[in-house]
Amino acid sequence: MPQLNPSPWLKFFTYVWIAFLTLIPTKVLNFFESNKPTNTSGTRKGQRWSWPW
């Protein structure tokens, strides 16, 4: 049963997972911007909602 012999695919499997765990998350996280806080000091826009109950 050749699929039980780990020598051909074990090295490739470890290299691929090292790439997944180190290179790919850093590249993906560069696309996302963190939520930057906005300056909320100032006047309110709009009117308050009067609750009917």
mmCIF file of C-alpha atoms in Angstrom:
data_model
loop_
_atom_site.group_PDB
_atom_site.id
_atom_site.type_symbol
_atom_site.label_atom_id
_atom_site.label_comp_id
_atom_site.label_asym_id
_atom_site.label_seq_id
_atom_site.Cartn_x
_atom_site.Cartn_y
_atom_site.Cartn_z
ATOM 1 C CA MET A 1 0.000 0.000 0.000
ATOM 2 C CA PRO A 2 1.971 3.010 -1.210
ATOM 3 C CA GLN A 3 -0.253 5.610 0.477
ATOM 4 C CA LEU A 4 1.032 4.466 3.876
ATOM 5 C CA ASN A 5 4.609 5.327 2.946
ATOM 6 C CA PRO A 6 5.056 8.897 4.259
ATOM 7 C CA SER A 7 8.339 9.638 2.544
ATOM 8 C CA PRO A 8 7.012 11.069 -0.764
ATOM 9 C CA TRP A 9 4.346 13.405 0.606
ATOM 10 C CA LEU A 10 5.334 14.232 4.192
ATOM 11 C CA LYS A 11 7.981 16.805 3.235
ATOM 12 C CA PHE A 12 5.648 18.455 0.717
ATOM 13 C CA PHE A 13 2.824 18.471 3.278
ATOM 14 C CA THR A 14 4.972 20.175 5.926
ATOM 15 C CA TYR A 15 6.275 22.789 3.461
ATOM 16 C CA VAL A 16 2.765 23.635 2.333
ATOM 17 C CA TRP A 17 1.531 24.032 5.911
ATOM 18 C CA ILE A 18 4.493 26.195 6.830
ATOM 19 C CA ALA A 19 3.597 28.414 3.878
ATOM 20 C CA PHE A 20 -0.047 28.501 4.961
ATOM 21 C CA LEU A 21 0.801 29.372 8.540
ATOM 22 C CA THR A 22 3.470 32.009 7.873
ATOM 23 C CA LEU A 23 3.242 33.628 4.454
ATOM 24 C CA ILE A 24 -0.407 33.554 3.495
ATOM 25 C CA PRO A 25 -1.948 35.088 6.677
ATOM 26 C CA THR A 26 0.414 38.055 6.516
ATOM 27 C CA LYS A 27 -0.462 38.668 2.863
ATOM 28 C CA VAL A 28 -4.188 38.394 3.545
ATOM 29 C CA LEU A 29 -4.081 40.667 6.589
ATOM 30 C CA ASN A 30 -2.399 43.397 4.553
ATOM 31 C CA PHE A 31 -5.625 43.799 2.572
ATOM 32 C CA PHE A 32 -7.768 44.507 5.640
ATOM 33 C CA GLU A 33 -7.684 47.863 7.364
ATOM 34 C CA SER A 34 -8.310 47.968 11.056
ATOM 35 C CA ASN A 35 -11.266 49.941 12.358
ATOM 36 C CA LYS A 36 -9.843 53.373 12.926
ATOM 37 C CA PRO A 37 -11.710 55.395 15.553
ATOM 38 C CA THR A 38 -13.556 58.416 14.274
ATOM 39 C CA ASN A 39 -13.830 61.738 16.010
ATOM 40 C CA THR A 40 -17.371 61.861 17.400
ATOM 41 C CA SER A 41 -17.103 65.109 19.285
ATOM 42 C CA GLY A 42 -19.400 67.712 17.807
ATOM 43 C CA THR A 43 -23.050 68.300 17.185
ATOM 44 C CA ARG A 44 -25.482 65.510 16.590
ATOM 45 C CA LYS A 45 -26.972 65.168 13.158
ATOM 46 C CA GLY A 46 -30.693 64.647 12.897
ATOM 47 C CA GLN A 47 -33.367 64.567 15.556
ATOM 48 C CA ARG A 48 -33.885 62.347 18.540
ATOM 49 C CA TRP A 49 -36.339 59.544 18.159
ATOM 50 C CA SER A 50 -39.351 59.830 20.406
ATOM 51 C CA TRP A 51 -40.253 56.349 21.555
ATOM 52 C CA PRO A 52 -43.980 55.648 21.137
ATOM 53 C CA TRP A 53 -44.336 53.426 24.194
#
